[in-house]
Short mmCIF file of C-alpha atoms in Angstrom, two decimals:
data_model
loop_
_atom_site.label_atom_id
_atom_site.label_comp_id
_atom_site.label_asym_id
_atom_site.label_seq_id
_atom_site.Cartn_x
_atom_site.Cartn_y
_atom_site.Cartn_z
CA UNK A 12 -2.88 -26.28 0.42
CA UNK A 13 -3.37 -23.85 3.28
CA UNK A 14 -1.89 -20.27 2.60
CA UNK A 15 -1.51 -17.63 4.25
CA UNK A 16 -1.79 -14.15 3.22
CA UNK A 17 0.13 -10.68 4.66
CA UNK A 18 -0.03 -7.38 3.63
CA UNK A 19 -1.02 -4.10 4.88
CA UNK A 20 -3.17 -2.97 1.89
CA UNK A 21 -6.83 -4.07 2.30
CA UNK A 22 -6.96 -4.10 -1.45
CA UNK A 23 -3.76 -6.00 -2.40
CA UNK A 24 -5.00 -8.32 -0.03
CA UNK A 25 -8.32 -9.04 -1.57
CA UNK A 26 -6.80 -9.29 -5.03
CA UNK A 27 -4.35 -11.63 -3.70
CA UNK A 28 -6.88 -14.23 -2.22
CA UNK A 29 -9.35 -13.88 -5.32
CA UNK A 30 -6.21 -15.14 -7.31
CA UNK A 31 -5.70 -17.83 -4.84
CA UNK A 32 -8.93 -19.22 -3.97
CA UNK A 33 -9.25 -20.14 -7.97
CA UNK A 34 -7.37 -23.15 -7.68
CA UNK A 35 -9.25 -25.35 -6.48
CA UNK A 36 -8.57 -27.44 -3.13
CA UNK A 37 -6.79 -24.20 -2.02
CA UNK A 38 -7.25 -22.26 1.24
CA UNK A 39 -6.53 -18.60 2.39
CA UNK A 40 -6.23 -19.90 6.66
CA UNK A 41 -5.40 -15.84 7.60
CA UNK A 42 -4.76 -12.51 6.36
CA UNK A 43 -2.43 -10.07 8.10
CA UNK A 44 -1.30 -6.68 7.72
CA UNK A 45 1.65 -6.19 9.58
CA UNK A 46 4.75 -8.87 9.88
CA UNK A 47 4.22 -9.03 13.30
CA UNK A 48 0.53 -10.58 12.80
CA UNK A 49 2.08 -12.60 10.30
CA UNK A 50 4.75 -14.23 12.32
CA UNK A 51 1.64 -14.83 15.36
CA UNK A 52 -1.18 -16.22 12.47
CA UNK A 53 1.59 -18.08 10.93
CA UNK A 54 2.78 -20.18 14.29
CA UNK A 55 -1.02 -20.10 15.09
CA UNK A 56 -2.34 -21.66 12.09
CA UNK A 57 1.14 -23.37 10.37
CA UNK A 58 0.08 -22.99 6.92
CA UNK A 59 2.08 -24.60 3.91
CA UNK A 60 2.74 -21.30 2.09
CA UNK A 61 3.14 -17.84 3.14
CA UNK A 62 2.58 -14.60 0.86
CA UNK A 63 4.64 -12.10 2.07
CA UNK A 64 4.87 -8.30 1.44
CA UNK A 65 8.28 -6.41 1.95
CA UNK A 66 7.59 -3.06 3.12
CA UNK A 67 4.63 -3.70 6.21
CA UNK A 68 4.71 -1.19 9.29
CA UNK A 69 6.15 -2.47 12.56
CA UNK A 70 7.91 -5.97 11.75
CA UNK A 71 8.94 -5.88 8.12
CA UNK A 72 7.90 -8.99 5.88
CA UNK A 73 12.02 -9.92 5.67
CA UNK A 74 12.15 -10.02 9.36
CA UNK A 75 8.65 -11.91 9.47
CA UNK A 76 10.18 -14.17 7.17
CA UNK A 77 13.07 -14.70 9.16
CA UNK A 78 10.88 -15.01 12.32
CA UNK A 79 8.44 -18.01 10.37
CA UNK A 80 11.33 -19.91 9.16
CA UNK A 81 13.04 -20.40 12.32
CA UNK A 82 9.57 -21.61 14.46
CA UNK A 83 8.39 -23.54 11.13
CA UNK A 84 11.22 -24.90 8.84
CA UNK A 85 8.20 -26.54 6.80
CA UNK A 86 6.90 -23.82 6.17
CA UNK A 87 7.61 -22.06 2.46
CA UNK A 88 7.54 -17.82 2.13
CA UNK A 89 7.02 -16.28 -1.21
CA UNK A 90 8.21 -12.91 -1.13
CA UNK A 91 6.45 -10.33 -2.87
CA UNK A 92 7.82 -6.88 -3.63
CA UNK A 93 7.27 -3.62 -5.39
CA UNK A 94 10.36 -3.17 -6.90
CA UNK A 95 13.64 -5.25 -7.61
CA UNK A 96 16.81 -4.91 -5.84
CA UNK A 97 20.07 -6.98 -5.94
CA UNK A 98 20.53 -6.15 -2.21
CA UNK A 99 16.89 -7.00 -1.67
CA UNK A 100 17.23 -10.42 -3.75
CA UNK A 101 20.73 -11.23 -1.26
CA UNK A 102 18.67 -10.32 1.85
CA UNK A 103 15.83 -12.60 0.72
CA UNK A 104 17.98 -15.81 -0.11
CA UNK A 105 19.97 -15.71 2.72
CA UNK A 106 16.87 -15.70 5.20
CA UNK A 107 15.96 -18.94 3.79
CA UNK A 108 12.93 -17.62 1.46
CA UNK A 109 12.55 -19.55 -1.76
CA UNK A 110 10.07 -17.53 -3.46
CA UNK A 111 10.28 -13.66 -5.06
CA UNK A 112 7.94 -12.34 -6.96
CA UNK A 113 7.32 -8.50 -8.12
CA UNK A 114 4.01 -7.32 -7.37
CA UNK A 115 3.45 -6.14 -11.24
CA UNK A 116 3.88 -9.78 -12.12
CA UNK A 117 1.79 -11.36 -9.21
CA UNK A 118 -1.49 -11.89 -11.84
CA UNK A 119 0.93 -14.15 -13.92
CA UNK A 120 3.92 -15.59 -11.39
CA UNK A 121 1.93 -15.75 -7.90
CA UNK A 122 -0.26 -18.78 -8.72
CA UNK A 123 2.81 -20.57 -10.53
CA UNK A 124 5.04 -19.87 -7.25
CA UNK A 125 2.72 -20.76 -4.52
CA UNK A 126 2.76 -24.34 -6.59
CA UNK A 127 6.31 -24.81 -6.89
CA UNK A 128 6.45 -24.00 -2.90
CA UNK A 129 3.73 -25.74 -2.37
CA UNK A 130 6.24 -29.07 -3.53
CA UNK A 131 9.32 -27.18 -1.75
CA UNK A 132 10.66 -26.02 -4.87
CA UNK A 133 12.03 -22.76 -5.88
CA UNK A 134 10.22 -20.06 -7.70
CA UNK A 135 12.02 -16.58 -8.38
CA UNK A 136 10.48 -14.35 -11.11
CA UNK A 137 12.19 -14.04 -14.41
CA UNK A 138 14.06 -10.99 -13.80
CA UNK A 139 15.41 -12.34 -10.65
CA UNK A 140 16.30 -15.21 -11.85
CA UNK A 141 18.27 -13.28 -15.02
CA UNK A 142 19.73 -10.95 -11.45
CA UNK A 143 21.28 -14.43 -10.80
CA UNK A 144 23.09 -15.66 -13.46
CA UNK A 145 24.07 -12.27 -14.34
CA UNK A 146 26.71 -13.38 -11.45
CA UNK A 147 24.92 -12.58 -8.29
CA UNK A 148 25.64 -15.80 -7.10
CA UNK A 149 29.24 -15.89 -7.46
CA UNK A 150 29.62 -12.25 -5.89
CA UNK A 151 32.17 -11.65 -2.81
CA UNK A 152 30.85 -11.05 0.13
CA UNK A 153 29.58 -7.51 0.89
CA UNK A 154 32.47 -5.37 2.28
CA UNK A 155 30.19 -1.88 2.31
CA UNK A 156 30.49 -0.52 5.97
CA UNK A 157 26.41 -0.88 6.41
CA UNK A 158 26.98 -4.20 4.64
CA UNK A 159 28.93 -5.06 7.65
CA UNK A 160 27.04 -3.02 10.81
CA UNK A 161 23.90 -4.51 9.50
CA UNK A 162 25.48 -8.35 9.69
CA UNK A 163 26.40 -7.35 13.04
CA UNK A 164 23.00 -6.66 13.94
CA UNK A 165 20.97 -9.61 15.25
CA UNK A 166 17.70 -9.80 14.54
CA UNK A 167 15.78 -8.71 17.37
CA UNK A 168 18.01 -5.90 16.75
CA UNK A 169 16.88 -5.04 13.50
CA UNK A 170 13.24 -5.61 14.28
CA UNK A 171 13.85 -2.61 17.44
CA UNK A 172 15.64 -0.42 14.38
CA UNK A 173 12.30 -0.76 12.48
CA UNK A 174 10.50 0.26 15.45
CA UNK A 175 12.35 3.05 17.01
CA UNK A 176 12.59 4.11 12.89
CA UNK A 177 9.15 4.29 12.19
CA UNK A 178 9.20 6.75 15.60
CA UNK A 179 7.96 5.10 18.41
CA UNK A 180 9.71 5.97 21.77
CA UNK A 181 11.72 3.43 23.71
CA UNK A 182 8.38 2.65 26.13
CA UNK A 183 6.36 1.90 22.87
CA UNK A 184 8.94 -0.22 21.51
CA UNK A 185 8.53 -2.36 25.01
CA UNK A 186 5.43 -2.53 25.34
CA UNK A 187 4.96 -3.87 21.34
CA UNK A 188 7.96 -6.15 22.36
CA UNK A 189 6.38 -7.16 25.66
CA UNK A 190 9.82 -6.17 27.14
CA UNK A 191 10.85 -3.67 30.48
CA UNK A 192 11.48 -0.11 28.99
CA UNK A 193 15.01 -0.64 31.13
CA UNK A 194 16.09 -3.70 28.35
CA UNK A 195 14.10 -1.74 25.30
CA UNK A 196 16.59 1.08 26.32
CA UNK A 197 19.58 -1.23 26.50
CA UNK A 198 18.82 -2.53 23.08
CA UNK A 199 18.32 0.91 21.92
CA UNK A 200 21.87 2.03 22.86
CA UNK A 201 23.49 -0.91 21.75
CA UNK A 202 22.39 -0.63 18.24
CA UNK A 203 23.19 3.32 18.04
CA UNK A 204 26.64 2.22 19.46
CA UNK A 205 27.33 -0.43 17.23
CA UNK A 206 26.09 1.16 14.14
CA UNK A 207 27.95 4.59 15.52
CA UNK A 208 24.82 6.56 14.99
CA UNK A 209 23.79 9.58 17.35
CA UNK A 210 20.43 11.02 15.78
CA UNK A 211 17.41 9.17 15.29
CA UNK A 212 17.47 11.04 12.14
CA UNK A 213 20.43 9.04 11.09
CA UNK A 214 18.79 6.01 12.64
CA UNK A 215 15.80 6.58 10.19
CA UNK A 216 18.43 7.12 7.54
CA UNK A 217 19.92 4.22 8.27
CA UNK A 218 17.00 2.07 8.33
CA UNK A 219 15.48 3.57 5.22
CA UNK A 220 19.23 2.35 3.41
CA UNK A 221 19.14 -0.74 4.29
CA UNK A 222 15.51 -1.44 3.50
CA UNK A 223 14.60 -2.33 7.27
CA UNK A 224 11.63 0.36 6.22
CA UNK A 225 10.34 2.12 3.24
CA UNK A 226 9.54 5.97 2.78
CA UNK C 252 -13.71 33.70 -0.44
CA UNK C 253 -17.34 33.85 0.31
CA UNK C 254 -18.44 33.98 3.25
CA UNK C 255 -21.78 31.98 1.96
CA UNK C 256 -19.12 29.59 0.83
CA UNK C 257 -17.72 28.87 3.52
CA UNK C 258 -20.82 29.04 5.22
CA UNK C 259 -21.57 26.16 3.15
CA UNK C 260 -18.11 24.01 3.52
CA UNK C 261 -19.08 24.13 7.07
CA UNK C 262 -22.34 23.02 7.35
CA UNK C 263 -21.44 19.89 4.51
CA UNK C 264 -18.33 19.09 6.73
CA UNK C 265 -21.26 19.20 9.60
CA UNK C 266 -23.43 17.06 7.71
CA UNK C 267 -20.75 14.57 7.14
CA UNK C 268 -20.06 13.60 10.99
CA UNK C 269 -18.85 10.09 11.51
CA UNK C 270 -17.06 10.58 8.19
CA UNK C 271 -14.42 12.18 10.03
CA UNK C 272 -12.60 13.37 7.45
CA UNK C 273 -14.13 13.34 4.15
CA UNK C 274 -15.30 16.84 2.87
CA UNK C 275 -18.24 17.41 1.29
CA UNK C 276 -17.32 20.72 -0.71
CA UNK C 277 -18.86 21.01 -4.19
CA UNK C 278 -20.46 24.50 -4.54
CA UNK C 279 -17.29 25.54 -6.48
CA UNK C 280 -17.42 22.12 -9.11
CA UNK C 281 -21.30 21.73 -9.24
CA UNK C 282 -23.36 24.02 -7.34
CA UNK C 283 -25.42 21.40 -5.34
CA UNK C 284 -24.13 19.94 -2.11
CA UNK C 285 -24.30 16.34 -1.38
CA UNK C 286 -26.62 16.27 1.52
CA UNK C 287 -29.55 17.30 -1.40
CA UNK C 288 -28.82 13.95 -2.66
CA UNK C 289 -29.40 11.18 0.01
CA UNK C 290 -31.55 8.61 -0.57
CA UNK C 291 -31.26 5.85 -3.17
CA UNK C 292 -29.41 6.12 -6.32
CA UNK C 293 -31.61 5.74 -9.77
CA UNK C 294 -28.71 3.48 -11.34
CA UNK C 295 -25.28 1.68 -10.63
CA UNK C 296 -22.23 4.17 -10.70
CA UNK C 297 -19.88 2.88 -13.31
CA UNK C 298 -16.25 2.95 -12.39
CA UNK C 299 -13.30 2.88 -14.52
CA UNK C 300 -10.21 0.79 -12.37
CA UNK C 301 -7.14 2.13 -13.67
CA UNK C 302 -4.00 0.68 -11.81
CA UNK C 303 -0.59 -1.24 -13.98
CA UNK C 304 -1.46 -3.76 -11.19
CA UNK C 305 -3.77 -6.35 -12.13
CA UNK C 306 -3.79 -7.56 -8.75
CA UNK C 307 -4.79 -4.13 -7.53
CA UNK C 308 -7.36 -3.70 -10.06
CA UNK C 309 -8.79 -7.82 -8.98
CA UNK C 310 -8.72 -6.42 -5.53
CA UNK C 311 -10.74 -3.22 -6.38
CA UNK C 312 -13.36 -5.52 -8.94
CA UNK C 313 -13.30 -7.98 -5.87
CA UNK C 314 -14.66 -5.27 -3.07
CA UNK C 315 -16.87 -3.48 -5.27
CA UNK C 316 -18.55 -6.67 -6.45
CA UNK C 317 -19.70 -7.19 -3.18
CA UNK C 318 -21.90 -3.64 -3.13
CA UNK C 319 -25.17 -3.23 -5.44
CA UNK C 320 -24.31 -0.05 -6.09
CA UNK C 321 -20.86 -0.18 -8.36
CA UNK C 322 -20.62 -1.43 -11.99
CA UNK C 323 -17.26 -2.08 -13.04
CA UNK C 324 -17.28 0.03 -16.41
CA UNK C 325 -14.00 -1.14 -17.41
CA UNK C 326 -10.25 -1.73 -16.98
CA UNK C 327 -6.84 0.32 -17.79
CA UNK C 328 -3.29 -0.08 -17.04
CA UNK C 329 -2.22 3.40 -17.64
CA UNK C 330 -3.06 7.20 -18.31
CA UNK C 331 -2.97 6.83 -22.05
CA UNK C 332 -5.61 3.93 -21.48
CA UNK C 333 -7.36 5.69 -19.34
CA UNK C 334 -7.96 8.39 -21.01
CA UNK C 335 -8.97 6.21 -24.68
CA UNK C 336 -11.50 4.35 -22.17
CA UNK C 337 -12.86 7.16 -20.57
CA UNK C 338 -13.98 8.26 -24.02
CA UNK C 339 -15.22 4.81 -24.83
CA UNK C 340 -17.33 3.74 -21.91
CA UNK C 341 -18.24 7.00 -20.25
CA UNK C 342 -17.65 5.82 -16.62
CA UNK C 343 -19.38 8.01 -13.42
CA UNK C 344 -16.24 7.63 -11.98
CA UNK C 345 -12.62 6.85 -13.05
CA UNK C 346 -10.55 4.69 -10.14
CA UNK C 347 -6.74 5.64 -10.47
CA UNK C 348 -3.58 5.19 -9.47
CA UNK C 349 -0.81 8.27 -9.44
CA UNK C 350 2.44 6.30 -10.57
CA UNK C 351 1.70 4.16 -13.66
CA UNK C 352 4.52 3.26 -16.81
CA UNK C 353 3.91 5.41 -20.10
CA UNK C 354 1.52 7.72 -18.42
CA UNK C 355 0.69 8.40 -14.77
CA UNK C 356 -2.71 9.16 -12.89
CA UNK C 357 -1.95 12.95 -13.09
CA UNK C 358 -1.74 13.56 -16.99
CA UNK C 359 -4.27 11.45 -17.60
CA UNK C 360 -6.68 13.22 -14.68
CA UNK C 361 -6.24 16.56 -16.86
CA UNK C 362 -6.71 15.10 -19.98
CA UNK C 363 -9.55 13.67 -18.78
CA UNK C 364 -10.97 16.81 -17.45
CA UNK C 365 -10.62 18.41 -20.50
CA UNK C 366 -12.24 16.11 -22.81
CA UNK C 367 -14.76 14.49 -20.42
CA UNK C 368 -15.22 17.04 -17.59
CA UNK C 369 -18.38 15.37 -16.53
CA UNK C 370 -16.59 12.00 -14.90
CA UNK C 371 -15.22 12.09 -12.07
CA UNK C 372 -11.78 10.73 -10.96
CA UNK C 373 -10.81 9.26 -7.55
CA UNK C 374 -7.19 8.77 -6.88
CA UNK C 375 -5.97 6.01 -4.82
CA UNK C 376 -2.19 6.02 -4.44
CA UNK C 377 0.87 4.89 -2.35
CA UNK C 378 1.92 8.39 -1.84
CA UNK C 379 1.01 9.66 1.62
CA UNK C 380 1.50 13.51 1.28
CA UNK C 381 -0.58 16.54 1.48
CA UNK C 382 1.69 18.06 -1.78
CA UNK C 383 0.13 15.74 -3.81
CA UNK C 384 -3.02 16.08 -2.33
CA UNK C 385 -2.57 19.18 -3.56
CA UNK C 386 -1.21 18.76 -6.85
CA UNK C 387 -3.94 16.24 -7.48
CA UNK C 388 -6.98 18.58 -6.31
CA UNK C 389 -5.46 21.50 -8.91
CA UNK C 390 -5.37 18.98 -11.43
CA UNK C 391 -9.39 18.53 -11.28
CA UNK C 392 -9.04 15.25 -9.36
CA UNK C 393 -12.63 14.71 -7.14
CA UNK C 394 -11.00 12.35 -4.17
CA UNK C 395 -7.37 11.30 -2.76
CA UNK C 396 -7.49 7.71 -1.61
CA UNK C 397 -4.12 5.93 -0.33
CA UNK C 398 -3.62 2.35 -0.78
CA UNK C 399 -2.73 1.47 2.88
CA UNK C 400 -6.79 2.86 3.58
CA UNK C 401 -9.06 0.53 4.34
CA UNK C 402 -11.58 -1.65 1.95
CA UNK C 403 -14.74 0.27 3.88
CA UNK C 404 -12.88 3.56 3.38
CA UNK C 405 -12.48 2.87 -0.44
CA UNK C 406 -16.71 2.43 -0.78
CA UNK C 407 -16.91 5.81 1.21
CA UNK C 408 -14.74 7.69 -1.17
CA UNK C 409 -16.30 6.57 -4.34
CA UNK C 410 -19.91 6.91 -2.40
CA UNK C 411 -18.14 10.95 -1.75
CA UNK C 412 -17.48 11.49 -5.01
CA UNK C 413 -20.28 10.39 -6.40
CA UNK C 414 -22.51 12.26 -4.58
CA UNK C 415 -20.33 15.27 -5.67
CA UNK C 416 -18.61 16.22 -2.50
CA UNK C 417 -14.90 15.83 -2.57
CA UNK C 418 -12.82 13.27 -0.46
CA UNK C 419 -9.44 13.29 0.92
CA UNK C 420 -8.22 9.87 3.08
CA UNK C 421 -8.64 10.23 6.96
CA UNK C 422 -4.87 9.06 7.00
CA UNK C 423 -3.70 12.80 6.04
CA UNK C 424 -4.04 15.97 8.52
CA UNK C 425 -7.06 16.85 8.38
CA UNK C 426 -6.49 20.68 9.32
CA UNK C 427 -4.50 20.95 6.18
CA UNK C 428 -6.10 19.20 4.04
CA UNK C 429 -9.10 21.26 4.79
CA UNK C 430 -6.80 24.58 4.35
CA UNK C 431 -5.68 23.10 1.11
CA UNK C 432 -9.57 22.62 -0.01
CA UNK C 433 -10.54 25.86 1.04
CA UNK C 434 -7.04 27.67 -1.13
CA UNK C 435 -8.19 25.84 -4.28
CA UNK C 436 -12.14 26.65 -4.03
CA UNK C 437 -11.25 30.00 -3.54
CA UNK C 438 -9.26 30.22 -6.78
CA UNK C 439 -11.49 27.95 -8.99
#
């Protein structure tokens, strides 16, 4: 099984592959630590299984996720996160990710996870799969006004949100985005327009609410 | 503040070029500076990992396996641990996180201090800001490490602290944190 590992902590990372490289007949093919690298190592090498953190500067791990699944449908994502969220857990299952698993329980879950992906099966960690039948399957759809601006968004959207969040200038965003500054700009005023924002600041506070980044 | 002090705090942070950032100040905590102390060390350093992440703590065992001159002295995952280990195994340095359950990195580095002011703590944490630098520094903590550093910078913080100086991640401002080192040595 080839797996691939992202995360922008040097020492999360190395924990993470000592775990994995126990198993035997089990293979770390790239590390990366932002979801941008991800998305480019996972196309690059197509491994079976990727280990992904949330919160990773420039392209977040949901929107890496998002970005893997379309160019590799065979390709499983194990999520791993910090802390637990119903939002988070909504996000996740909707972008086609059929692994979660809180970093506090990686030692015991991550290994059990990777397997069950591994066969295409499911592996959510206890709590979240308690967050579940506690009804969060069976929930209406959101109606919360961000709920509905951030549906609107599209995902090339979202990743430029992350980007012009974390500050970098419309130029920065195209050249990361290998776009003209003219269309970063466009893309720029279409989300403050749509989302009715008129600050950065409130872009960052947007972006910060809706998980896109983490403070 | 002295100006011999000072005097000194310069010529360490001199000393310490292509560490950009990590200051070598320990005239206030031990009245030696580090640059006395090159050369090879007699033993291993011991190191106590303290993180309520064992993947964190496999990650830390992991890189410091790979250097001759780190012993792993033992493992907690939290303050209260911490500090009961501390006591047991008498680490050179104690490895630990800020935000732990039951007890954080914080408590534990003053209790710590108090009963075995001798070891020396490192913090590594998430939190990228210089008011806990400072808030960690006052509470008798050696070095600031943040997760999101690199595996090389981890080895040069312990290798700081060891050699008595006191480290602060390259990530933060490095004008400030200076200012910040210089306001606590001159009330110590």
């Amino acid at each position: 099984m080839r797996i691939l590992i992202a995360d922008d902590h040097d020492v999360v990372r190395t924990g993470l592959r000592q775990l994995l490289l126990e198993r035997r007949g089990w293979e770390v093919c790239g590390e990366a630590k932002t979801g941008r690298e991800a998305v480019a190592m996972a196309l690059q090498t197509k491994p079976d299984v990727v280990v992904m953190d949330i919160g990773m500067p420039e392209l977040n791990g949901l929107e890496a996720a998002r970005q893997i699944r379309k160019g590799l449908p065979n390709t499983e994502i194990v999520i791993l996160s910090l802390h637990l969220s119903d939002e988070l857990v909504y996000e996740i299952v909707q972008t086609g990710v059929r692994g979660y698993v809180l970093k506090s329980d990686a030692n015991r879950d991550l290994v059990n996870a990777v397997e069950a992906l591994g066969m295409h099966r499911t592996f959510f960690t206890a709590k979240v799969s308690e967050m579940m039948l506690d009804g969060f399957c069976n929930r209406k759809p959101r109606t919360g006004q961000d709920g509905v601006a951030r549906d609107r968004l599209t995902s090339r959207q979202r990743e430029i949100v992350q980007l012009l969040a974390e500050g970098k200038s419309s130029k920065e965003v195209a050249v990361v985005l290998n776009i003209s500054v003219k269309t970063a700009e466009t893309h720029r005023a279409n989300i403050m327009r749509k989302l009715e924002l008129h600050s950065v600041s409130e872009l960052v506070r947007y972006a910060v609410k809706n998980q896109i980044i983490e403070v | 503040m002295k100006r011999e002090k000072l005097r000194a705090i310069r010529e360490a942070v001199r000393a310490s070029r292509g560490i950009p950032i990590a200051l070598f100040w320990s005239s206030t905590f031990a009245g030696q500076l580090p640059i006395e102390q090159k050369g090879p060390k007699a033993a291993m350093t011991r190191v106590l990992v303290v993180d309520d992440h064992t993947v964190i703590r496999r990650g830390i065992q992991s890189i410091l396996r790979a250097w001759p001159d780190w012993e792993i002295a033992g493992e907690a995952a939290d303050g209260e641990e911490a500090i009961q280990l501390t006591r047991d195994v008498k680490p050179d340095i104690v490895l630990m996180d800020i935000s732990m359950p039951r007890m954080g990195g914080l408590e534990a580095t003053r209790a710590i201090r108090k009963v075995c002011p001798e070891v020396k703590i490192l913090l590594l944490t998430l939190h990228d800001s210089l008011e806990w630098v400072e808030i960690a520094l006052q509470a008798g903590a050696r070095g600031y490490l943040l997760k999101s550093d690199t595996e090389g910078e981890l080895v040069r913080a312990l290798n700081v602290v060891a050699g008595n100086g006191i480290y602060v991640s390259p990530s933060l401002d490095a004008d400030r944190v200076k200012k910040i080192i210089v306001d606590i040595g001159s009330t110590v």
